[in-house]
XYZ file of C-alpha atoms in Angstrom:
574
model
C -13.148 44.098 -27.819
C -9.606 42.946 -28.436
C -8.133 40.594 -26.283
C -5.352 41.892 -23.448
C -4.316 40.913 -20.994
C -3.488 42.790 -22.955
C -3.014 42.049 -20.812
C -4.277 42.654 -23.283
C -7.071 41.147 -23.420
C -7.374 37.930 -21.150
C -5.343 39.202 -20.140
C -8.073 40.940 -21.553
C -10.232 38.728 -22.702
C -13.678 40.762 -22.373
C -17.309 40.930 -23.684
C -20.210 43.489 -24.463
C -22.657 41.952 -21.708
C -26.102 40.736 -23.213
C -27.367 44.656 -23.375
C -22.579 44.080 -23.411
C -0.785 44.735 2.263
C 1.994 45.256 2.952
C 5.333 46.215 2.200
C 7.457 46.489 -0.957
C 11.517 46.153 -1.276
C 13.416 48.844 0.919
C 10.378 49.778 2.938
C 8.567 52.876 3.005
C 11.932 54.871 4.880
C 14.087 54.581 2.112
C 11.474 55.868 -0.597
C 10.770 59.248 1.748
C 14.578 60.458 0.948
C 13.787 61.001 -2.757
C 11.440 63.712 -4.622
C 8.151 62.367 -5.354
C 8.033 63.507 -9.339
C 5.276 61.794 -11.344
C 1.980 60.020 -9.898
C 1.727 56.254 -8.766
C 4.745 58.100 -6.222
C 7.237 57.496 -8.214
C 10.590 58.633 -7.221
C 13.448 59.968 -8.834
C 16.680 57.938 -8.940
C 19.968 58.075 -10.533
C 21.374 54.745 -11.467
C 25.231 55.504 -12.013
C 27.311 54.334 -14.825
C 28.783 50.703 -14.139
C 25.939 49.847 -12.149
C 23.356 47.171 -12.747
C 20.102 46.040 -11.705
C 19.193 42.577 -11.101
C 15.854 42.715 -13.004
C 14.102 45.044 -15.154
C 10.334 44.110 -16.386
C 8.982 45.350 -19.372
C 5.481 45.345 -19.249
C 3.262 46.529 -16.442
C 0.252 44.595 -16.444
C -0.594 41.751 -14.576
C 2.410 40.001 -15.858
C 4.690 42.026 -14.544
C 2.461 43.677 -11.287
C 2.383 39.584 -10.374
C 6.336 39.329 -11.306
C 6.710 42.395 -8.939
C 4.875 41.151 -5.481
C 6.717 37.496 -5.604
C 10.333 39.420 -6.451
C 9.383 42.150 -3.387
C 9.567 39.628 -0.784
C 6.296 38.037 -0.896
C 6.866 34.220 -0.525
C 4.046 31.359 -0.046
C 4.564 28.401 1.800
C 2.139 25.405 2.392
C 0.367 26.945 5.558
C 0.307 23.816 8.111
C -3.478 23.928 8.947
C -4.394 23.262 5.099
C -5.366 20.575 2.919
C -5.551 20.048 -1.105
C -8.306 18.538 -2.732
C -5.210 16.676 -4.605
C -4.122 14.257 -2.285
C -0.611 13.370 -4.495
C 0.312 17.485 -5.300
C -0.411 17.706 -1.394
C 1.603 14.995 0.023
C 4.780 16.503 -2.228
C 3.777 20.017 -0.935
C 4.228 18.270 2.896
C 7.816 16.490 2.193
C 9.823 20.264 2.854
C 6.895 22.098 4.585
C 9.753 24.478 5.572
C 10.489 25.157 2.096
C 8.423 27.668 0.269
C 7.397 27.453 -3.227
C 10.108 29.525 -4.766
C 12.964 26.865 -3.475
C 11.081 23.403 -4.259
C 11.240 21.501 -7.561
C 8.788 23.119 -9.851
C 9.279 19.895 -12.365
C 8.892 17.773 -9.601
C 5.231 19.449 -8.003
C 3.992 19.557 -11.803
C 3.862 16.198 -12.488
C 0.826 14.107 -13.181
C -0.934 17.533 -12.969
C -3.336 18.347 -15.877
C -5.572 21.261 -16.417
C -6.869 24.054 -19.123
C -3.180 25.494 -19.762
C -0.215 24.052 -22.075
C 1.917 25.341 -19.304
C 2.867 23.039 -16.617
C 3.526 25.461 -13.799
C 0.637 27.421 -14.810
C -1.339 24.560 -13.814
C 0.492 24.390 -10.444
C 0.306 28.043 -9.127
C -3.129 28.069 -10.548
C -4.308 24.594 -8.929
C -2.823 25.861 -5.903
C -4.567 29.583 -6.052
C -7.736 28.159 -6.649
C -7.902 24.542 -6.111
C -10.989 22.634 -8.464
C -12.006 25.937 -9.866
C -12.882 24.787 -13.218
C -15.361 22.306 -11.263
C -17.075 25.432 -9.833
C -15.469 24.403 -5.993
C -14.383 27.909 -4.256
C -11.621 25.711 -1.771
C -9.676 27.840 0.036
C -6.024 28.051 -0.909
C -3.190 25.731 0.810
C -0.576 28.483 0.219
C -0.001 31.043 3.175
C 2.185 34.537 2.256
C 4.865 35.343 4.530
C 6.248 38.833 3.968
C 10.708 37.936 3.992
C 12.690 41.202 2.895
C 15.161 39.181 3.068
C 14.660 37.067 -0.222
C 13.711 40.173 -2.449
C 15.097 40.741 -5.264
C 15.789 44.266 -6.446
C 13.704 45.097 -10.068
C 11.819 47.604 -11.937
C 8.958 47.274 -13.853
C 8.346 49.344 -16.875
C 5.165 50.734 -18.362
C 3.704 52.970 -21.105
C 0.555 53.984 -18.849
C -0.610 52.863 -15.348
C -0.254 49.603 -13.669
C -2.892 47.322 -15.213
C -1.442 47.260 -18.501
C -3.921 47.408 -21.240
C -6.604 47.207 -19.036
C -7.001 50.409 -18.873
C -7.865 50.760 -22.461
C -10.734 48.686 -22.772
C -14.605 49.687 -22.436
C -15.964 49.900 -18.793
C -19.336 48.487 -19.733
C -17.962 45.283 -20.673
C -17.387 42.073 -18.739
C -14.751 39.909 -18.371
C -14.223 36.624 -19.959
C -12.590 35.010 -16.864
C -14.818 34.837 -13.851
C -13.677 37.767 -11.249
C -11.881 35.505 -8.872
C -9.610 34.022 -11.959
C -8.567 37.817 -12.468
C -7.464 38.452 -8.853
C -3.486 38.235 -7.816
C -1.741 36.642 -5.126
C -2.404 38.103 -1.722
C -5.944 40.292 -2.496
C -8.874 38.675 -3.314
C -10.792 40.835 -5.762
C -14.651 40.443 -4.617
C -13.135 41.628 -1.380
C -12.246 44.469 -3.099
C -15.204 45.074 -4.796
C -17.278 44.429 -2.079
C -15.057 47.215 0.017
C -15.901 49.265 -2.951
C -19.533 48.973 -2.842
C -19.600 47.046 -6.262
C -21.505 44.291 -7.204
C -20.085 41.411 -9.233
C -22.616 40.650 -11.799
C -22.820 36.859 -12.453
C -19.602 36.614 -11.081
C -18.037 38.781 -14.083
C -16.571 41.833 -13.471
C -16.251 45.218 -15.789
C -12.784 45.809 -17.658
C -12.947 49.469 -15.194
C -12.985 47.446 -12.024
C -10.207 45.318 -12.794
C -7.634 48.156 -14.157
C -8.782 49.761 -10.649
C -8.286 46.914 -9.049
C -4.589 45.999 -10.256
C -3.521 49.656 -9.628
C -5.050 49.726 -6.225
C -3.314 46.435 -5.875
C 0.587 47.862 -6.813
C -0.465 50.366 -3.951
C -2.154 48.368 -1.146
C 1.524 45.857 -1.761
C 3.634 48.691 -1.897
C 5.221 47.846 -5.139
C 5.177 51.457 -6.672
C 8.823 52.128 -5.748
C 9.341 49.429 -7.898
C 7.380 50.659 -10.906
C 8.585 53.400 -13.802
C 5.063 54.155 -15.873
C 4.957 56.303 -18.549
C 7.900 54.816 -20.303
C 8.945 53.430 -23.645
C 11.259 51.127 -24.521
C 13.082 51.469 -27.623
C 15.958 48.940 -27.382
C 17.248 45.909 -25.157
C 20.370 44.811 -26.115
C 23.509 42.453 -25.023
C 25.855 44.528 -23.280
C 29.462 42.869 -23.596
C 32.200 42.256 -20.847
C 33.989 45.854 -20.209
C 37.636 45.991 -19.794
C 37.204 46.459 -15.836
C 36.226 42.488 -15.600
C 32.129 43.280 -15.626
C 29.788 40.667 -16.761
C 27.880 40.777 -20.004
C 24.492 42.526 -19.244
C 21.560 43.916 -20.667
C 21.473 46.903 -21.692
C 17.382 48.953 -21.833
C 17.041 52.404 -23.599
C 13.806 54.056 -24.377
C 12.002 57.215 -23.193
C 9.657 58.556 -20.396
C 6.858 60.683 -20.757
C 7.241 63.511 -17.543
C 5.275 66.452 -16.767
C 7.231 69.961 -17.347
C 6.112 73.376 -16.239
C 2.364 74.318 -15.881
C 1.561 76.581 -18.576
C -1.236 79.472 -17.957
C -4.347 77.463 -18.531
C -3.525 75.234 -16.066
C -2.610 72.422 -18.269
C 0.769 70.861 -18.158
C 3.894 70.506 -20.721
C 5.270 66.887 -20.907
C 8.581 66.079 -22.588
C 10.336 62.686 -22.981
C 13.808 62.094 -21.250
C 15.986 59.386 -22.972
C 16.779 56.697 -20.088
C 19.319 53.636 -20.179
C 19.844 50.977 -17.708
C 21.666 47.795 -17.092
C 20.281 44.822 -16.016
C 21.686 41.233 -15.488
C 18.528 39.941 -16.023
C 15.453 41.403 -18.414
C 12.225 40.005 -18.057
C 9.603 40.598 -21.913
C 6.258 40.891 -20.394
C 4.561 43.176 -22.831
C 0.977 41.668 -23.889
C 0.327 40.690 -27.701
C -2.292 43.291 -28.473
C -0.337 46.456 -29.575
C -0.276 46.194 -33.374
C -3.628 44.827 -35.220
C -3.546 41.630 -37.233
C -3.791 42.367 -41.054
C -5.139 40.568 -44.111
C -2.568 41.763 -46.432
C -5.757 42.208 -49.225
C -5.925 44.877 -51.416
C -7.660 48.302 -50.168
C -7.129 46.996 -46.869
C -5.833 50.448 -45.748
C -8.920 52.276 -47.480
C -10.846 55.001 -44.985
C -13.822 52.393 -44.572
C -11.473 49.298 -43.345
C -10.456 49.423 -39.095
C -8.809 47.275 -37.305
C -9.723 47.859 -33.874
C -12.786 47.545 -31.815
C -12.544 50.988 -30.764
C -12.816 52.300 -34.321
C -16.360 51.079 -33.950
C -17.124 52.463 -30.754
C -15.713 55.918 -32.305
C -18.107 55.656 -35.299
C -20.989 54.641 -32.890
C -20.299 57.555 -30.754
C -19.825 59.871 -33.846
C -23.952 58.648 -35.331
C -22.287 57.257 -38.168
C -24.349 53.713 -37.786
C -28.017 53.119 -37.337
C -31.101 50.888 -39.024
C -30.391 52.976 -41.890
C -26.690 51.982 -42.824
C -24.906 50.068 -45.227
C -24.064 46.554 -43.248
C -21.252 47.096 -41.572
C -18.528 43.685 -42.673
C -16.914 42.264 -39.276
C -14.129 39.916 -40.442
C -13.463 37.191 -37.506
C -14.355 34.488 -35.637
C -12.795 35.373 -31.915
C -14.278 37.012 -28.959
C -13.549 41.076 -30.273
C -15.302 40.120 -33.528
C -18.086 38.781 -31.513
C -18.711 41.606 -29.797
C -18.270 43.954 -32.835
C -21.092 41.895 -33.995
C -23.404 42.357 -30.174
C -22.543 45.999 -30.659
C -23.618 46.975 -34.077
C -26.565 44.529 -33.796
C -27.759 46.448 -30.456
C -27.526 49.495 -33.191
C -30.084 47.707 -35.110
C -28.107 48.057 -37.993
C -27.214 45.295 -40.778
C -24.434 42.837 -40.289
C -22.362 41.022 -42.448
C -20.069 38.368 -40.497
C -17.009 36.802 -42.709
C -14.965 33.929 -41.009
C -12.423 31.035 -42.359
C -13.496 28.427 -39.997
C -16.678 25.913 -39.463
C -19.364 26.854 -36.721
C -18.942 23.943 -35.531
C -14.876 23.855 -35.339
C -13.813 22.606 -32.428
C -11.167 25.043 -32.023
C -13.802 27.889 -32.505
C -14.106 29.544 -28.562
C -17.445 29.599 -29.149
C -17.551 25.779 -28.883
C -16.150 26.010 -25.752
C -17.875 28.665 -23.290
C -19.821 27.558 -21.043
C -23.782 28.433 -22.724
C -25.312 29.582 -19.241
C -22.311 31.310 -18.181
C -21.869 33.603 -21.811
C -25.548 33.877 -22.987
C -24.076 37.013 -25.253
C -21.460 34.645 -26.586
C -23.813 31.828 -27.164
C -26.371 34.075 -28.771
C -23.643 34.995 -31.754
C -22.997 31.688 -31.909
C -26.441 31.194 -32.802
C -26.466 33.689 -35.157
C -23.555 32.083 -36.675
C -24.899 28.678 -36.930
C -28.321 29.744 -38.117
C -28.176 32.223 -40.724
C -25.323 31.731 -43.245
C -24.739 32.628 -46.313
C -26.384 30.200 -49.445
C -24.562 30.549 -52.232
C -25.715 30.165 -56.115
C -23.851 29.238 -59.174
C -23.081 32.852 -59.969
C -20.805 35.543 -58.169
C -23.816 37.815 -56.033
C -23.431 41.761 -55.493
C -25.404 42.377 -52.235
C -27.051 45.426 -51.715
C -27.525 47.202 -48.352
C -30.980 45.373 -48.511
C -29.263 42.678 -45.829
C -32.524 40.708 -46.260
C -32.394 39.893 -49.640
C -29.661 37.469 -48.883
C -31.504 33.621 -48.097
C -30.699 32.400 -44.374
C -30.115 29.013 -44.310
C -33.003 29.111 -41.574
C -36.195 26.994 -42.822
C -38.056 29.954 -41.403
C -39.067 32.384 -44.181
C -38.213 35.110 -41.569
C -35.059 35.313 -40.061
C -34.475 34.615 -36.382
C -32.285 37.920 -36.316
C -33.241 39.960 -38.577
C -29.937 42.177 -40.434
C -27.035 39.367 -39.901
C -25.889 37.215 -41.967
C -22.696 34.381 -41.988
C -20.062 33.785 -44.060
C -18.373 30.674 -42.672
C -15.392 29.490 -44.460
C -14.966 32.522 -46.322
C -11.993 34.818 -46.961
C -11.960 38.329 -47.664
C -9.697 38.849 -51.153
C -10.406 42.673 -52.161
C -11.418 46.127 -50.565
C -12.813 48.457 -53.083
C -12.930 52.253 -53.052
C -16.849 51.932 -53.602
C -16.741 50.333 -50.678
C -17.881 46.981 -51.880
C -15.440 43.686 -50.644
C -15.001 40.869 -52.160
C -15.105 37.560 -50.238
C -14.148 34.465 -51.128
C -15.488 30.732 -50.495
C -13.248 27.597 -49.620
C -14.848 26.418 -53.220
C -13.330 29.411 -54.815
C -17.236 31.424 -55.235
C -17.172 35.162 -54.489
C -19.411 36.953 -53.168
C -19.526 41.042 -53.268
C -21.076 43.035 -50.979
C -21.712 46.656 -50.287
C -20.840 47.702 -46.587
C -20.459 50.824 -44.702
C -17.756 49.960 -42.584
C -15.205 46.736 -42.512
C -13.933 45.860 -38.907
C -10.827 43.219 -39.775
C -10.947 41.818 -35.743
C -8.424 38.820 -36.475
C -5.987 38.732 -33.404
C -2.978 40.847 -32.826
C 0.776 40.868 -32.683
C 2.884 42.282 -29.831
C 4.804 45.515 -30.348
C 8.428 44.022 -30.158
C 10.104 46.756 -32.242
C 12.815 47.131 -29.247
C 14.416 43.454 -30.625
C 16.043 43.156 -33.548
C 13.706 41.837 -36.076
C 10.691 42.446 -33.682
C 11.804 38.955 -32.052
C 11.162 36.915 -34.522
C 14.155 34.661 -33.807
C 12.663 33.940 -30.275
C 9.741 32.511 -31.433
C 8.684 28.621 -32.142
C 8.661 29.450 -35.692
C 11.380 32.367 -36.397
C 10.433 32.842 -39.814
C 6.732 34.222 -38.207
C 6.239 37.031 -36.380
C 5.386 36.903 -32.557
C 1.969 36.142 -31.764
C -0.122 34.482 -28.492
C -1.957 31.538 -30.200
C 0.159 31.192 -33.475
C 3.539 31.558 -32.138
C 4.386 32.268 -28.837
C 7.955 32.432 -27.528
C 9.769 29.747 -26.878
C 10.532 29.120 -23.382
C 11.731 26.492 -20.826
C 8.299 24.874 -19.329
C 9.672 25.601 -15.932
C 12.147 28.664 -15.425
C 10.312 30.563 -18.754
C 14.297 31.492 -19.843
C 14.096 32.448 -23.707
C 15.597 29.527 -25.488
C 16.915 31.512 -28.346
C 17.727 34.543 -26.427
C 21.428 35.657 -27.207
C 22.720 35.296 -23.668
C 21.545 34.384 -20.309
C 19.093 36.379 -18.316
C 16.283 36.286 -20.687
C 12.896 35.755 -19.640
C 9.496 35.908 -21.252
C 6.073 35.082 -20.169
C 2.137 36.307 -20.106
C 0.915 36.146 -23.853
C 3.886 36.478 -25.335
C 4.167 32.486 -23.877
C 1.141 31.906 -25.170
C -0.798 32.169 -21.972
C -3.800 34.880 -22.580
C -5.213 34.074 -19.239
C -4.529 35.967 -16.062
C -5.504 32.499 -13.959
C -2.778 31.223 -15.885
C 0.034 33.990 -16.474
C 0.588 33.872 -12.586
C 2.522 30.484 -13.330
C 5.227 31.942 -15.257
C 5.455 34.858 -12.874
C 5.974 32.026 -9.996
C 8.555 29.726 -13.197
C 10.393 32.828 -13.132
C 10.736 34.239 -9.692
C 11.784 30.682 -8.466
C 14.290 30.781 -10.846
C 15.499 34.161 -10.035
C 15.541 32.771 -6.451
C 17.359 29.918 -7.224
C 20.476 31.622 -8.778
C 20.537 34.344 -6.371
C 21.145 31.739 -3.391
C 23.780 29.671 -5.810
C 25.820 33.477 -6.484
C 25.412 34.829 -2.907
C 27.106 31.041 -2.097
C 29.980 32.147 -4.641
C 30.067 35.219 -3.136
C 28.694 37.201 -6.152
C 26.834 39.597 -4.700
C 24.580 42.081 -6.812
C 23.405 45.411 -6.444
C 20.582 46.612 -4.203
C 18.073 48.997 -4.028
C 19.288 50.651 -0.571
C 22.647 50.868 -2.106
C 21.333 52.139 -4.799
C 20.176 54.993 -2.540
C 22.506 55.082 -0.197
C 25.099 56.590 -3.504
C 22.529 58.668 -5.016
C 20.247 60.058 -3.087
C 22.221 63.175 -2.017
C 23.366 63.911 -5.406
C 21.880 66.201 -8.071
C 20.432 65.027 -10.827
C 22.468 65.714 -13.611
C 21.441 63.713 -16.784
C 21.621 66.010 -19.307
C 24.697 67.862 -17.880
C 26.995 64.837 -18.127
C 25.446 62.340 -20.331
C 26.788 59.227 -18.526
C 24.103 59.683 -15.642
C 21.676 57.295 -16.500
C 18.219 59.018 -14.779
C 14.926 56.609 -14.205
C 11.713 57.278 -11.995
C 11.007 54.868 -10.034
């Protein structure tokens, strides 16, 4: 399964099990004026030339749902009857108890703090969510949420489907990576959701389906959806210049969004895509890493036989195109989406080959780090892994689809599980038409084998096509492209601005930061809001005011909408 968080995966970090309140900015009055159009109740709303929006998200998972509830007013505060198992992070909590989060020194809280992420306010917000969680403690949280109209911050969020983000994507019979209360956001605690539901969580893992429910039901039960503009793409965000009439540089977002025409006779519906632009002083990347698959860059890599997604494998499964019978089918990987590419075509009984560039016992391979009692299906390919590999001889070897003709480096003369075999520290270097690949040792000895299928499962890279050069400049390494583990963007620790960004107002966080952890991806959510907060008090003390969502309304609400009439109507649903 690939990895979201997407959300994308963990965001979306998922596995085949062992078999595999409140109110939002303007208030519920305002939103009544407009037409509802689309579902989610979004609302139609002209945004007139000259104006601009505070914040615009792009991304809708939990990223940017998380992004939304602390902009819409939501605030936490040390709640006066609590305690923190951390006796130092509590007594700096208690020196401005009348401060909430958003306004105290984020630098200043994180210190001396340590925990599972790179990110130093990730550890804060997360320490403070669920204090000692990684010890297995379920404290209760210090932080109480006050509802403050007052301090929110006008935004939109954009999305290509529903709120949850790639979430929605993934395979409902799957669990999560993260236990179910590391998944939940501020202010709705998921098992109370699922229990409301009439759901189980099954050893404290939930399915992929329940959390994409769950963060849409979420948007709803905070009332963020006037807030949110799904079904759209975003094609370009540029730096909008100074105009002659004494404006401020800007950001300027263009893209497209999908709406629903006239119903047509069967009773399905004709969509079309209307071109939207907006202006925003600040712009906020929260896409997920997992649109575009990694690639080897082999030959034959793009032969019919070769996928690069999970989901390929799932199609062929669903098609009959695997059983006992079949070729092996060649996963290429050593994550937690070749893992359960492995799970699933093993369940299938059919023969698996299993190429990977690192050691089974690499430190740095997840495996090593899971928790055995709390990821027996994770544990069990590990196994695999570890005990039957690949022996090589002093000539190059031409498997057949005979899987067990290949010697396990098992003692046992029978294999422990029976049609899989390892190739650690090997490297694919050729696809052929015949639909036998050529792999490649660390010693330089190949290896051919014959396959039915190929499943290259090596990571992902976000879909960044909206920045010139796909963003590479932004990145730690700007000759590379973007990606979560290898090279995230770079960011200030603690307001998650875009260092390289060509003007102010650039923010980043989620994966694209390198955080592929919901627990952790509500840090830079918190990093940015506070930040947000920050220089809206310092411009409302200049008296630089910016523009709200009830004026918003208040100019267009009475007007028609006239995009394609006069062209410098700029028309988004939100």
């Amino acid at each position: 399964m690939g990895r979201a968080g997407s959300c994308q995966p963990e965001l979306g970090a998922v596995s085949h099990a062992a078999d595999p309140p409140g109110r939002g900015v303007g208030g519920h009055d305002r939103t009544e004026r407009v037409q509802v159009q689309l579902e989610m109740d979004l609302h139609d709303k002209e945004i007139l030339p000259g104006d601009i929006l505070p914040v615009v998200i792009i991304g809708n998972g939990p990223s940017g749902i998380c992004l939304s509830y602390l902009l819409s007013g939501y605030t936490p505060y040390l709640s006066p009857e609590a305690s923190h198992p951390n006796p130092l992070l509590h007594s700096k909590l208690a020196e401005q108890p009348h401060l909430s989060l958003l306004e105290q020194d984020l630098e200043y809280l994180c210190e001396g703090l340590e925990g599972r992420s790179s990110n130093p306010v990730a550890v804060l917000f997360d320490s403070l969510l669920l204090p000692d969680s990684d010890f297995g403690f379920e404290h209760t949280s210090p932080l109480e949420w006050r509802y403050e109209p007052e301090r929110a911050i006008p935004h939109l969020v954009l999305g290509k489907g529903p709120p949850g983000g790639a979430w929605h994507a993934m395979e409902g019979s799957m669990l999560t990576l993260s236990l179910a209360n590391w998944m939940e956001l501020p202010g709705l605690k998921l098992k109370d959701w699922m229990r409301d539901k009439r759901r189980n969580v099954r050893n404290d893992r939930a399915t992929p389906a329940e959390i994409a429910s769950y963060y849409q039901h979420y948007v709803s039960q905070m009332s963020l959806e006037q807030n949110f503009a799904c079904g759209t793409l975003v094609t370009s965000v540029t730096r909008q210049p100074s105009s002659q009439e004494g404006s401020s540089p800007c950001w300027r977002v263009t893209g497209l969004q999908r709406r629903e025409g006239e119903e047509l006779g069967d009773g399905s519906t004709l969509s079309e895509e209307v071109p939207f632009s907006v202006l925003a002083h600040n712009v906020v990347l929260a896409t997920g890493t997992h649109d575009i698959p990694a690639r080897l860059g082999v030959q034959g890599e793009s032969l019919p036989f070769v996928c690069h997604s999970f989901w390929d494998l799932e199609a062929a499964i669903s098609r009959g195109e695997l059983d006992q019978s079949s070729d092996p089918v060649l996963v290429v990987g050593a994550g937690l989406t070749a893992a359960d590419a492995v799970l699933a075509t093993h369940h299938l009984n059919t023969p698996v080959y299993h190429a990977f560039r690192r050691s089974v016992t690499d430190p740095e391979l997840i495996f090593n780090q899971l928790p055995k009692l709390l990821y027996p299906e994770y544990h069990k390919v590990h196994q695999m892994m570890t005990q039957q590999q690949h022996q090589h001889n002093n000539s190059q070897q031409d498997h057949t689809q005979n899987l067990h003709r290949s010697t396990p480096s098992s003692s046992s003369s029978l294999p422990r599980y029976p049609g899989y075999l390892s190739f650690p520290h090997h490297r694919v270097v050729e696809f052929r038409p015949d639909r036998k690949c050529v792999l490649e040792s660390d010693a330089g000895q190949r290896t051919v084998v014959q396959v039915s299928k190929a499943l290259v499962l090596i990571g992902a890279h976000p879909n960044l096509s909206f920045l010139d050069n796909n963003g590479r400049s932004l990145g730690m390494n700007p000759e590379e492209p973007i990606s979560c583990r290898r090279n995230p963007i770079e960011v200030d620790p603690f307001t998650n601005r875009v260092i390289a960004a060509n003007g102010p107002g650039m923010y980043a966080m989620g994966p694209l930061v390198g955080e592929n952890f919901v627990r952790f991806l509500k840090g830079g959510a918190l990093a940015i809001a506070s930040d947000l907060a920050k220089r809206q008090k310092e411009e409302a003390e200049r008296g630089e005011g910016e523009l709200s969502i009830d004026r918003l309304m208040d100019r267009c609400v009475d007007r028609q909408v006239t995009t394609r009439a006069e062209p410098e109507v700029y028309l988004v649903d939100v």
